[in-house]
PDB file of C-alpha atoms in Angstrom:
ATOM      1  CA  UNK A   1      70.808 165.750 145.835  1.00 42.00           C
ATOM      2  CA  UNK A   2      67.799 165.384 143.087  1.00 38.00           C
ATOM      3  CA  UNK A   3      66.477 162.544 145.312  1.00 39.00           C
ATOM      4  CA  UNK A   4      66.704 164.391 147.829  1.00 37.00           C
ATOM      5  CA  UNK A   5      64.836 167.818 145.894  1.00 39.00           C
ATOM      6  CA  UNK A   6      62.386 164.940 144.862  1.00 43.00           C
ATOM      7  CA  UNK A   7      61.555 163.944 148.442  1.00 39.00           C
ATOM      8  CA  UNK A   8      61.568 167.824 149.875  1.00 40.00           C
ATOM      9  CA  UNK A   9      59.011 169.074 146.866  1.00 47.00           C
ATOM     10  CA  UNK A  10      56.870 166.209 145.783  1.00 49.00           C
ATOM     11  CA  UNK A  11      56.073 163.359 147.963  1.00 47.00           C
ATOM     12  CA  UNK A  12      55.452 164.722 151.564  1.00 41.00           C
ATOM     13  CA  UNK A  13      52.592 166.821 149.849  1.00 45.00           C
ATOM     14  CA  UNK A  14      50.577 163.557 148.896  1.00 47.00           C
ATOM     15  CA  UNK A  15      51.792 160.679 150.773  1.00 48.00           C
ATOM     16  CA  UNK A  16      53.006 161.996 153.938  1.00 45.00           C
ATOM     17  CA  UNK A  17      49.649 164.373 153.960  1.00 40.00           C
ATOM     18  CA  UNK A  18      47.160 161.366 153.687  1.00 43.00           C
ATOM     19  CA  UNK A  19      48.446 158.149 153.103  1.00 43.00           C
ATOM     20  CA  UNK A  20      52.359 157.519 154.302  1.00 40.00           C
ATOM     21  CA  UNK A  21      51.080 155.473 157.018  1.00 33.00           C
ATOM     22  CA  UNK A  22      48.380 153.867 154.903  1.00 40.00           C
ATOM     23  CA  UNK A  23      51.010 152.571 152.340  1.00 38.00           C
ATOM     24  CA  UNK A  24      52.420 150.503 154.989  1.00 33.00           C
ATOM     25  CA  UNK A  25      49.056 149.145 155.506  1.00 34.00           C
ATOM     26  CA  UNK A  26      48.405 151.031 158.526  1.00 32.00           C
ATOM     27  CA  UNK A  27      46.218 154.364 157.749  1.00 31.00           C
ATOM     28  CA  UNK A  28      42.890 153.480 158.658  1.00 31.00           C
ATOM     29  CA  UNK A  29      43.809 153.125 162.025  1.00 31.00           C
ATOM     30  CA  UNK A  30      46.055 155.752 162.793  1.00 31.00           C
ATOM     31  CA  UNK A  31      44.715 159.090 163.755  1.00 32.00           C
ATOM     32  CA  UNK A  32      45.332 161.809 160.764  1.00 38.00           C
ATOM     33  CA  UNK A  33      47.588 163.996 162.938  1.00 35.00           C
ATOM     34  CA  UNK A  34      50.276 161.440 163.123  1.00 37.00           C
ATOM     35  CA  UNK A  35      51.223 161.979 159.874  1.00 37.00           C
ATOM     36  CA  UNK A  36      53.050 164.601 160.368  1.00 42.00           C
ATOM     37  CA  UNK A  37      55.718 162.914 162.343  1.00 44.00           C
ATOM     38  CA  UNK A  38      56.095 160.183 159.594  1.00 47.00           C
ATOM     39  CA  UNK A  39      59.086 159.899 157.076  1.00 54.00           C
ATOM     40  CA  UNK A  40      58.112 160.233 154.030  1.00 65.00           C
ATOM     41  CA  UNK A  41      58.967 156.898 151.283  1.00 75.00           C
ATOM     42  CA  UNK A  42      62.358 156.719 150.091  1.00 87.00           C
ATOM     43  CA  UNK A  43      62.777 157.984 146.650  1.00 92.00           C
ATOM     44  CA  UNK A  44      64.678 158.034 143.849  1.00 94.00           C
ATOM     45  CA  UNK A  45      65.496 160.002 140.023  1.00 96.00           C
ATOM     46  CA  UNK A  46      66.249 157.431 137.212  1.00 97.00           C
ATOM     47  CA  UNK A  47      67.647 159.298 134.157  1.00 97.00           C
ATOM     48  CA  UNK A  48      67.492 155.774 132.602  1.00 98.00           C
ATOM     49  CA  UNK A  49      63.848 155.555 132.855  1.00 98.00           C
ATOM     50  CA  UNK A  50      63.717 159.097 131.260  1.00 98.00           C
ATOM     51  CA  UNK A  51      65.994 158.038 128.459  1.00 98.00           C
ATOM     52  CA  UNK A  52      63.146 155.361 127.481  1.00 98.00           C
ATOM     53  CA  UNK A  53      60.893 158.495 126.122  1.00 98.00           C
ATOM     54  CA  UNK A  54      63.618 160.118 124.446  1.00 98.00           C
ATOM     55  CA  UNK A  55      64.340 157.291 122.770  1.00 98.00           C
ATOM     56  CA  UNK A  56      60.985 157.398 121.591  1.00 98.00           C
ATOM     57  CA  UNK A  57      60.986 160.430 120.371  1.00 97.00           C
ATOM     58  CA  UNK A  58      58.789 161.616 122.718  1.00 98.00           C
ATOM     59  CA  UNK A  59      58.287 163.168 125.860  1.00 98.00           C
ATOM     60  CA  UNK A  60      56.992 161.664 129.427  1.00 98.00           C
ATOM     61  CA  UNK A  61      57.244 160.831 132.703  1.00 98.00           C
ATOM     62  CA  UNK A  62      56.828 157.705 134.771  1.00 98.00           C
ATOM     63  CA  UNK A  63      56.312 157.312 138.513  1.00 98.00           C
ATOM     64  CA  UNK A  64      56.582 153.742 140.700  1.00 98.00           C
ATOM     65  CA  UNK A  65      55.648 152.832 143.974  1.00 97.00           C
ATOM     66  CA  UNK A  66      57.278 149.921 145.597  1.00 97.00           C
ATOM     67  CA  UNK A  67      55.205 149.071 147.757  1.00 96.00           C
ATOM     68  CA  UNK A  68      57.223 146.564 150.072  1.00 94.00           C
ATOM     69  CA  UNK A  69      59.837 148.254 149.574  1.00 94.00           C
ATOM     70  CA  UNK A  70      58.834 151.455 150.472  1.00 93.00           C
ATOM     71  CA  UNK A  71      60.208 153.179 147.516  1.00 95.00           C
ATOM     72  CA  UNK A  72      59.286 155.459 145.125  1.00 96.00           C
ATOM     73  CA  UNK A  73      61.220 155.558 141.907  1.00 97.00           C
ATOM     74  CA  UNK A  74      60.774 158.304 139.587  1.00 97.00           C
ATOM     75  CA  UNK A  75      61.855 159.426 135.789  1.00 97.00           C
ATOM     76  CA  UNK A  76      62.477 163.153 136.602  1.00 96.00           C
ATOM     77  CA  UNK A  77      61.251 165.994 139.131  1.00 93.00           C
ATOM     78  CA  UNK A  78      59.267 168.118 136.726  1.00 95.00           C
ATOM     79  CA  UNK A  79      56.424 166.313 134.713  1.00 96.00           C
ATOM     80  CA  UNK A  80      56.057 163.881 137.649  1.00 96.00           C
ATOM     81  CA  UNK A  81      54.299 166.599 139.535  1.00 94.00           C
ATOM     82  CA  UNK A  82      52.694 168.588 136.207  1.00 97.00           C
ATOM     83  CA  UNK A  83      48.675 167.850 136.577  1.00 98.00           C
ATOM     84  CA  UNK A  84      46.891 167.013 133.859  1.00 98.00           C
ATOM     85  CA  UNK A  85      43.618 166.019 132.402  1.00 98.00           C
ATOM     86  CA  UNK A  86      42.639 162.819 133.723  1.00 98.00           C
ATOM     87  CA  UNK A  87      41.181 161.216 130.010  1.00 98.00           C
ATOM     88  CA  UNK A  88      39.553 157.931 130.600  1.00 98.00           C
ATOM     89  CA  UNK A  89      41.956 157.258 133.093  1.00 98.00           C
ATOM     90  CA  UNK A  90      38.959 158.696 135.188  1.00 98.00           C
ATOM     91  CA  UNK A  91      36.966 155.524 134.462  1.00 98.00           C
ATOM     92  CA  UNK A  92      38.262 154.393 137.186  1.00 99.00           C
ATOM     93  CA  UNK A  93      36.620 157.249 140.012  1.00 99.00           C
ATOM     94  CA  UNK A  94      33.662 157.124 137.607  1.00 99.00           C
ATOM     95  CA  UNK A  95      33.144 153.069 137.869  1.00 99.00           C
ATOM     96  CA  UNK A  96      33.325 153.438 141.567  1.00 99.00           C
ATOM     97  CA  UNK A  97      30.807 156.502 142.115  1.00 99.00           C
ATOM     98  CA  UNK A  98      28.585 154.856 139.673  1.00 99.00           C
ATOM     99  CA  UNK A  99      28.577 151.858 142.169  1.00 98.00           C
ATOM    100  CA  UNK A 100      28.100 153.690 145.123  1.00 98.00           C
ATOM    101  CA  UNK A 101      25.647 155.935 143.960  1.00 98.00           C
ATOM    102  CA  UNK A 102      23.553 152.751 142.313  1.00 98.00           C
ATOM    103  CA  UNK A 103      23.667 154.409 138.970  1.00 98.00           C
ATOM    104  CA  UNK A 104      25.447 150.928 138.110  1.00 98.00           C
ATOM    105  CA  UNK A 105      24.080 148.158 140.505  1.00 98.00           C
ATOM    106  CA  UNK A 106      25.946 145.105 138.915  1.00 98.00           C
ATOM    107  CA  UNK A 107      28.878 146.034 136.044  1.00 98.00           C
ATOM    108  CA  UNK A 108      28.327 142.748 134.559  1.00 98.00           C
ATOM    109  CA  UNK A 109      24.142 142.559 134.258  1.00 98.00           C
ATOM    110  CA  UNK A 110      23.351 146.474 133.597  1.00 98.00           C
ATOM    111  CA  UNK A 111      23.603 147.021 129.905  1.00 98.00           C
ATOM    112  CA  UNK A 112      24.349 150.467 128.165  1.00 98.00           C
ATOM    113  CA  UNK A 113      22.565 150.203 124.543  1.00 98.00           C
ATOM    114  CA  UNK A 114      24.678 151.661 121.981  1.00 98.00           C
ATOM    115  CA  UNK A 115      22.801 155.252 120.901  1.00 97.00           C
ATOM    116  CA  UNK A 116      23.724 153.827 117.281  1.00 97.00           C
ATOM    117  CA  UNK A 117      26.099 156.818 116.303  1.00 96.00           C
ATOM    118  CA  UNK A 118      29.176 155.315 114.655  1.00 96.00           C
ATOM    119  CA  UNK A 119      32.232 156.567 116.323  1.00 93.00           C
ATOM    120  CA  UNK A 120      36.031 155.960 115.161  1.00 89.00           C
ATOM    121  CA  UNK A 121      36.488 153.478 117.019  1.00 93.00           C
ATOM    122  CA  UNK A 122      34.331 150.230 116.172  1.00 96.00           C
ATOM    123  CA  UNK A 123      34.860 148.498 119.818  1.00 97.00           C
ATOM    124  CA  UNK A 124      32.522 151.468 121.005  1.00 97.00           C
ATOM    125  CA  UNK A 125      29.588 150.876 118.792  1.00 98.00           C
ATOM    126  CA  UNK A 126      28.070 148.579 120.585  1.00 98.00           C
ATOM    127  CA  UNK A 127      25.888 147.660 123.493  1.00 98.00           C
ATOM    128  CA  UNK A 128      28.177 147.579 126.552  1.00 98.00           C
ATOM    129  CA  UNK A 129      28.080 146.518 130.300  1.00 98.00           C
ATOM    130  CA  UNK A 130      30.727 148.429 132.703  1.00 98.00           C
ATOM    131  CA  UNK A 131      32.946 145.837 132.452  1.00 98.00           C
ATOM    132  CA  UNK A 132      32.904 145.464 128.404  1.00 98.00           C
ATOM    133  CA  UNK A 133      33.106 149.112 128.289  1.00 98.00           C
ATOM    134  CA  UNK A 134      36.016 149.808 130.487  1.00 98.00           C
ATOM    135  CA  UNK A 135      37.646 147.451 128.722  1.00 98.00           C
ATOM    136  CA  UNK A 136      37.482 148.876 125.756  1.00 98.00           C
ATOM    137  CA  UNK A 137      37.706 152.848 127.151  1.00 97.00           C
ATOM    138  CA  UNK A 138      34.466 153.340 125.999  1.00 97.00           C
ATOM    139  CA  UNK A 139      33.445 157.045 126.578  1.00 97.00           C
ATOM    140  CA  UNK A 140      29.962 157.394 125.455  1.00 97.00           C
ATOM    141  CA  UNK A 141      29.116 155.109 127.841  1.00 98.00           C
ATOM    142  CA  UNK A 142      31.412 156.484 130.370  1.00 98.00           C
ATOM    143  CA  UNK A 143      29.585 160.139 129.262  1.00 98.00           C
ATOM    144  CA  UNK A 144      26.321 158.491 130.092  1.00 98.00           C
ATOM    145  CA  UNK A 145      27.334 157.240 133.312  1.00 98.00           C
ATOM    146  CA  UNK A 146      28.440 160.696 134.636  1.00 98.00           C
ATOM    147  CA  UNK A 147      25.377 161.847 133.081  1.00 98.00           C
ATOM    148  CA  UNK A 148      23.273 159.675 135.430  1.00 98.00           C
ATOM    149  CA  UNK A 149      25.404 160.383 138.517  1.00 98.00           C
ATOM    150  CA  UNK A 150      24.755 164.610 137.677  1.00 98.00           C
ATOM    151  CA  UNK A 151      26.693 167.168 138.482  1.00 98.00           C
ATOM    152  CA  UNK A 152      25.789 167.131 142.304  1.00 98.00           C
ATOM    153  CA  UNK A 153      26.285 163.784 143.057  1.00 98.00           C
ATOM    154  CA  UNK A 154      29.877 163.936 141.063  1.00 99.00           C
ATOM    155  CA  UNK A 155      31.532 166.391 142.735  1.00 98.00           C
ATOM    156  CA  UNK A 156      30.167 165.343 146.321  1.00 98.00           C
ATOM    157  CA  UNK A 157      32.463 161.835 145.244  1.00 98.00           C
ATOM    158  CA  UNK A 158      35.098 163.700 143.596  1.00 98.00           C
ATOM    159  CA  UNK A 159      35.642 165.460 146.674  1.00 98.00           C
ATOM    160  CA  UNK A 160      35.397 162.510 149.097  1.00 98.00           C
ATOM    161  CA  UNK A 161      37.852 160.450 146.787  1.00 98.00           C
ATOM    162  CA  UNK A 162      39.842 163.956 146.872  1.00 98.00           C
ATOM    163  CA  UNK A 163      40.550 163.111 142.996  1.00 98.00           C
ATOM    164  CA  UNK A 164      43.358 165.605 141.254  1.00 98.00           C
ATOM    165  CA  UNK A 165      42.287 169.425 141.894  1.00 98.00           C
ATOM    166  CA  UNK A 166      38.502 168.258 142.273  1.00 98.00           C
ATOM    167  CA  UNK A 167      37.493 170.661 139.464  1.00 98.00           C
ATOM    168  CA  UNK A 168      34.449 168.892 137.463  1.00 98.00           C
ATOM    169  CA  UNK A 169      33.417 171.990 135.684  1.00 98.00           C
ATOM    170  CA  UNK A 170      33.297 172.215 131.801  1.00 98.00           C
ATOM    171  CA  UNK A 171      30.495 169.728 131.677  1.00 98.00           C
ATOM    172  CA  UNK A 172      29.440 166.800 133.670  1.00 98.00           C
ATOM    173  CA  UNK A 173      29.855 164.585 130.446  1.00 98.00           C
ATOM    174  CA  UNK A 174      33.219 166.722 129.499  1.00 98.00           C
ATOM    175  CA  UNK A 175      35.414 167.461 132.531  1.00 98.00           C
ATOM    176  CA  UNK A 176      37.858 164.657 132.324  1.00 98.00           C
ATOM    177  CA  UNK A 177      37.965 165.094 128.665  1.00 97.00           C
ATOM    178  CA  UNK A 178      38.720 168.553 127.810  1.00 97.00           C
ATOM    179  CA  UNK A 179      37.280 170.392 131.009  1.00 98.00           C
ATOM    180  CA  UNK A 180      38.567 171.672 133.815  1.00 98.00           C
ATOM    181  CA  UNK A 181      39.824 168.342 135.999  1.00 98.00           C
ATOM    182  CA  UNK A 182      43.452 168.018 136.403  1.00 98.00           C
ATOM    183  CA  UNK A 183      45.798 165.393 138.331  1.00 98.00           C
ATOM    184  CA  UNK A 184      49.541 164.375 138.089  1.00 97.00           C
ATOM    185  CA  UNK A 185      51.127 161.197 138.382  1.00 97.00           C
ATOM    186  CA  UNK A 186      52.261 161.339 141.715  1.00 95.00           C
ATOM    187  CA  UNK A 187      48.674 161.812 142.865  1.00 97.00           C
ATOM    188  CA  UNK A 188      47.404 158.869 139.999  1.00 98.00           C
ATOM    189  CA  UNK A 189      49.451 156.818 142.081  1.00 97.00           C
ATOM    190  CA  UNK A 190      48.495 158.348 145.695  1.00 97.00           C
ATOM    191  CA  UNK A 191      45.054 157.585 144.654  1.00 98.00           C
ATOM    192  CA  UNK A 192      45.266 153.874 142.671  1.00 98.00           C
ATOM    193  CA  UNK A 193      47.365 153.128 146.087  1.00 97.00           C
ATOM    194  CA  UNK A 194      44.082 153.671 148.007  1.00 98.00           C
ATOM    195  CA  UNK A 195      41.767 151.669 145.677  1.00 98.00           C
ATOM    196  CA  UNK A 196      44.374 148.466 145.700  1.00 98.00           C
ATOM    197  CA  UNK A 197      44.576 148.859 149.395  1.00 97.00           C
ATOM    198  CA  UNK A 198      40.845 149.509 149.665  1.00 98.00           C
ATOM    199  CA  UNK A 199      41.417 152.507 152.288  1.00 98.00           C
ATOM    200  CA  UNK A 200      38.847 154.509 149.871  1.00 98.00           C
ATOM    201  CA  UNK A 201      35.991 156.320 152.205  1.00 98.00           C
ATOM    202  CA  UNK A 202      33.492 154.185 150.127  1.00 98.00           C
ATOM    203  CA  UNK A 203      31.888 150.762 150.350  1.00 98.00           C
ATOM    204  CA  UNK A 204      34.588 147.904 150.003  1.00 98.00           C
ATOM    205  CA  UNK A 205      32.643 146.405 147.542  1.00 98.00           C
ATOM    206  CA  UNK A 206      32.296 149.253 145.184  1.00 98.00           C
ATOM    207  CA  UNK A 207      36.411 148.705 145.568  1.00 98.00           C
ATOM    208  CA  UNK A 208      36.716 145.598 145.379  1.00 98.00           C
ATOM    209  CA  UNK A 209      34.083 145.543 141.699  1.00 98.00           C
ATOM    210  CA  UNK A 210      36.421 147.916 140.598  1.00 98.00           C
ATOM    211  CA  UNK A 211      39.472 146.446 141.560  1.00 98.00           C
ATOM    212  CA  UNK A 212      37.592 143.758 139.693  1.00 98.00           C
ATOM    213  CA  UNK A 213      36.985 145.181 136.037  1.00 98.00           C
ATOM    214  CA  UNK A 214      40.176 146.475 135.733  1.00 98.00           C
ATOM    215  CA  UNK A 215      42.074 145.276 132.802  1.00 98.00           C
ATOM    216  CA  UNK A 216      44.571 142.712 133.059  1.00 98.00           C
ATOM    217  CA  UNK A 217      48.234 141.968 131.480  1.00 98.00           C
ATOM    218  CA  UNK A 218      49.911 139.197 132.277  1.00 98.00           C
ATOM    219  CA  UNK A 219      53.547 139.343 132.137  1.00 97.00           C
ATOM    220  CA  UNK A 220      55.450 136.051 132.749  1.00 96.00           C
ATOM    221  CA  UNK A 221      54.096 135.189 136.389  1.00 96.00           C
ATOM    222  CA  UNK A 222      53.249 139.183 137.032  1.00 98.00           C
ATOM    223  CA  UNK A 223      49.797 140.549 136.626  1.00 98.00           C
ATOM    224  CA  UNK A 224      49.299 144.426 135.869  1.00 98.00           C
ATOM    225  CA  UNK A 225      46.295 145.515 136.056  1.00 98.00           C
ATOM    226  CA  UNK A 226      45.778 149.107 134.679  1.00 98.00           C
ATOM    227  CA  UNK A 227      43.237 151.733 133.065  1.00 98.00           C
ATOM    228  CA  UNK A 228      44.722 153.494 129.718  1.00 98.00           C
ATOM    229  CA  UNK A 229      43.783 156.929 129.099  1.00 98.00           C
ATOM    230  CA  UNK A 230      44.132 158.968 125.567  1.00 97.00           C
ATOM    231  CA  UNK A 231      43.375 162.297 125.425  1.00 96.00           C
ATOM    232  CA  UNK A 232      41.581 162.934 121.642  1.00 90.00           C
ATOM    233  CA  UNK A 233      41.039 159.366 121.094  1.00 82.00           C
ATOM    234  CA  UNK A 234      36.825 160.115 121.386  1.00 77.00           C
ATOM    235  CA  UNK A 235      37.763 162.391 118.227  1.00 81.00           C
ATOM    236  CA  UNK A 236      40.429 160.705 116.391  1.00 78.00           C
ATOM    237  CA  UNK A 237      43.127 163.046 117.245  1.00 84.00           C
ATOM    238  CA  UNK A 238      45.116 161.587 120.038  1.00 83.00           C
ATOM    239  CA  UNK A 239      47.894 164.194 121.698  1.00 93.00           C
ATOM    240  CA  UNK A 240      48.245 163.241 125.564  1.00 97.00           C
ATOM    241  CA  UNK A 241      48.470 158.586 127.044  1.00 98.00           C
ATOM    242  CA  UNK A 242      48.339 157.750 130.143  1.00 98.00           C
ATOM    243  CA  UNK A 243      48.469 154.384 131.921  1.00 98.00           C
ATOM    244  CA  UNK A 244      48.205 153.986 135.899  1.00 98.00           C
ATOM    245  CA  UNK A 245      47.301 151.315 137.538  1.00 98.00           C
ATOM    246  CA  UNK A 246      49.221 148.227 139.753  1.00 98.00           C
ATOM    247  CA  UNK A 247      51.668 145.465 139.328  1.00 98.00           C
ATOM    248  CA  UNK A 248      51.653 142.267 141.197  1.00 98.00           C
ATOM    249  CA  UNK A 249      54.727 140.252 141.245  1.00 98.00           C
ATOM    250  CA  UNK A 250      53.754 137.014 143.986  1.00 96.00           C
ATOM    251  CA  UNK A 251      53.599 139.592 146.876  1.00 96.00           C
ATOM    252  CA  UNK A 252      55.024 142.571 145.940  1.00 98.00           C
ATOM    253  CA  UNK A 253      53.077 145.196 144.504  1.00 98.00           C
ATOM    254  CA  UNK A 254      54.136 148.329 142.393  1.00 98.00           C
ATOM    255  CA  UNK A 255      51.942 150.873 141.925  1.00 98.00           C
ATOM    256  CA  UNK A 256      52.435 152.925 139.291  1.00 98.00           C
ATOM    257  CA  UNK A 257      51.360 156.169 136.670  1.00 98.00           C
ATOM    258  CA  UNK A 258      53.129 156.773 133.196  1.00 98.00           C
ATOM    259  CA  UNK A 259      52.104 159.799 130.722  1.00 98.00           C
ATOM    260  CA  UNK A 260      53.467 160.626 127.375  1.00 98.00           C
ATOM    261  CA  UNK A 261      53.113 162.923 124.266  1.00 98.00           C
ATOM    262  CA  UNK A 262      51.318 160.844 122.028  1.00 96.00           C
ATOM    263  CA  UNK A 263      51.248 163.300 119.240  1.00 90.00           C
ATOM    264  CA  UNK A 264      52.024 160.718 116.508  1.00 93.00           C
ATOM    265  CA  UNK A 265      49.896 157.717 115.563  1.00 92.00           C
ATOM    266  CA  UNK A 266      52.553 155.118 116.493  1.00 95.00           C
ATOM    267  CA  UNK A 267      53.343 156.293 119.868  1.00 97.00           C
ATOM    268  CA  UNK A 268      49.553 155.189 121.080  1.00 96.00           C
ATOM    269  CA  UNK A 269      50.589 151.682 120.972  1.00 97.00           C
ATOM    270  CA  UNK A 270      53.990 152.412 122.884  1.00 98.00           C
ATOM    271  CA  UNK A 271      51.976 153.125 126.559  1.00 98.00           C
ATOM    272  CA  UNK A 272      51.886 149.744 127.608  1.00 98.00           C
ATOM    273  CA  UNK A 273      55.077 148.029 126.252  1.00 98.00           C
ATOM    274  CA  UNK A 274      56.519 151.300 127.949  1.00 98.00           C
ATOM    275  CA  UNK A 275      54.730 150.877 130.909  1.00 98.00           C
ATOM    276  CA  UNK A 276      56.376 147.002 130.874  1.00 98.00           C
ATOM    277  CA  UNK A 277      59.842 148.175 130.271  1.00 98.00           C
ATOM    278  CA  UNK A 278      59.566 151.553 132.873  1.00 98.00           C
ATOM    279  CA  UNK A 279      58.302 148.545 135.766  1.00 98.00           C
ATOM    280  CA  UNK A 280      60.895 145.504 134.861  1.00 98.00           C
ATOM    281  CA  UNK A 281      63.574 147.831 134.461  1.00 98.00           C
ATOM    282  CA  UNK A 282      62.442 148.651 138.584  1.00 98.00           C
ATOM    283  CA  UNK A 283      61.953 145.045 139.125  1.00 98.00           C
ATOM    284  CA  UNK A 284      58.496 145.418 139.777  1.00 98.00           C
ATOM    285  CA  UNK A 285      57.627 142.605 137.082  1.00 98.00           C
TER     286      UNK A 285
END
């Protein structure tokens, strides 16, 4: 029955509305009106993946994507569909406009010089290409980039990438940050989905550059490749993780978004071993 709630209130408003058909690698082709008559993914409620939080004494959500499988598996109902702000999880829509829009021609030969204001954290105070800088979720230089692109430019991309509610106001260098731009996981996923399968109405390479930079765990002989995000961290006062990105297990890929609380210090470095446990426990590494 709460797979079944799951299905009926969350999914067939993303997936079924754009991309069902894409995630079985067959979107681009088919006309937009047949996905109405699609199924949406199979999908299920783990309370065992929800216990993980709690047993962190803290409170999240975590959302999966099987890809061959054609499942979605899903911590709960509720926070799975509650939108957010974005943090530097937005690096990744703001790498790809930057490319397209030739603010950023080449993420590893265009060089950001450090504007010499010492921030909190030392991995930012420093010159930076795209690549060093999402690495280390720089945002000045992520706040410069969005400066470049300007406000008209962003939200003509934001809208074509139809990323979270679209919303970009509160300040082109702010709206991922503490402005107005919200998304949930279920649509983190809908959207990472498209950039893996480059179905994206943007140039392939811009995708595939992207795709590129992202950072990379390996796990045994699985590779996830994800984009953190850390509401506060540009101030020192972290309250809201994220981590969304893709896992690749030989053929099978999981796509995937996790949020949490991260109202206490030690919980920032819980994301990603959470993130590990929340995809073996799926089998997804």
């Amino acid at each position: 029955m709460v797979a079944a709630i799951f299905i009926a209130q969350r999914i067939p408003l993303l997936l079924t509305r754009r991309s069902t058909l894409g995630l079985l690698a067959a979107a681009a082709t088919v006309p937009q009106r047949a996905l109405a008559h699609v199924a949406p993914p199979r999908n299920e409620i783990r309370d065992s993946l929800a216990k993980r939080f709690t047993d962190l004494g803290t409170s999240g959500t975590f959302v999966g994507y099987k890809v061959e499988d054609y499942l979605i598996v899903a911590s709960d109902k509720e926070r799975s569909g509650e939108a957010k702000l974005p943090a530097s999880t937005f690096k990744i829509p703001n790498s790809l406009i930057a490319l397209e829009t030739g603010v950023v021609a080449d993420p590893d030969k265009d060089v950001f010089p450090w504007d010499g204001v010492k921030r909190p954290i030392e991995a930012w105070n420093k010159d930076h290409t795209m690549r060093s800088a999402i690495a280390v979720s720089a945002v000045p230089v992520y706040q410069e980039i969005a400066r470049r692109i300007g406000q008209e430019r962003m939200q003509k991309y934001v809208d074509m990438l139809d990323y979270g509610n679209r919303d970009i106001g509160g300040g082109i260098d702010q709206f991922w940050l503490t402005g107005n731009l919200r998304i949930d996981p279920v649509e983190q996923v809908d959207f990472v989905d498209r950039l893996r399968r480059r179905a994206l109405p943007i140039s392939k390479r811009s995708q595939d550059l992207v795709a590129d930079i992202l950072p990379v765990t390996k796990v045994g002989d699985s590779v996830i490749r994800a984009k953190s995000g850390l509401l506060g961290a540009e101030r020192g006062e972290p309250s809201l993780g994220w981590m969304v990105g893709w896992a690749e297990k030989g053929e099978a890929h999981t796509v995937f978004a996790l949020n949490m609380d991260c109202k206490e210090p030690r919980l920032v470095g819980e994301r990603m071993p959470l993130t590990q446990a929340c995809l073996a426990e799926i089998g997804a590494i």
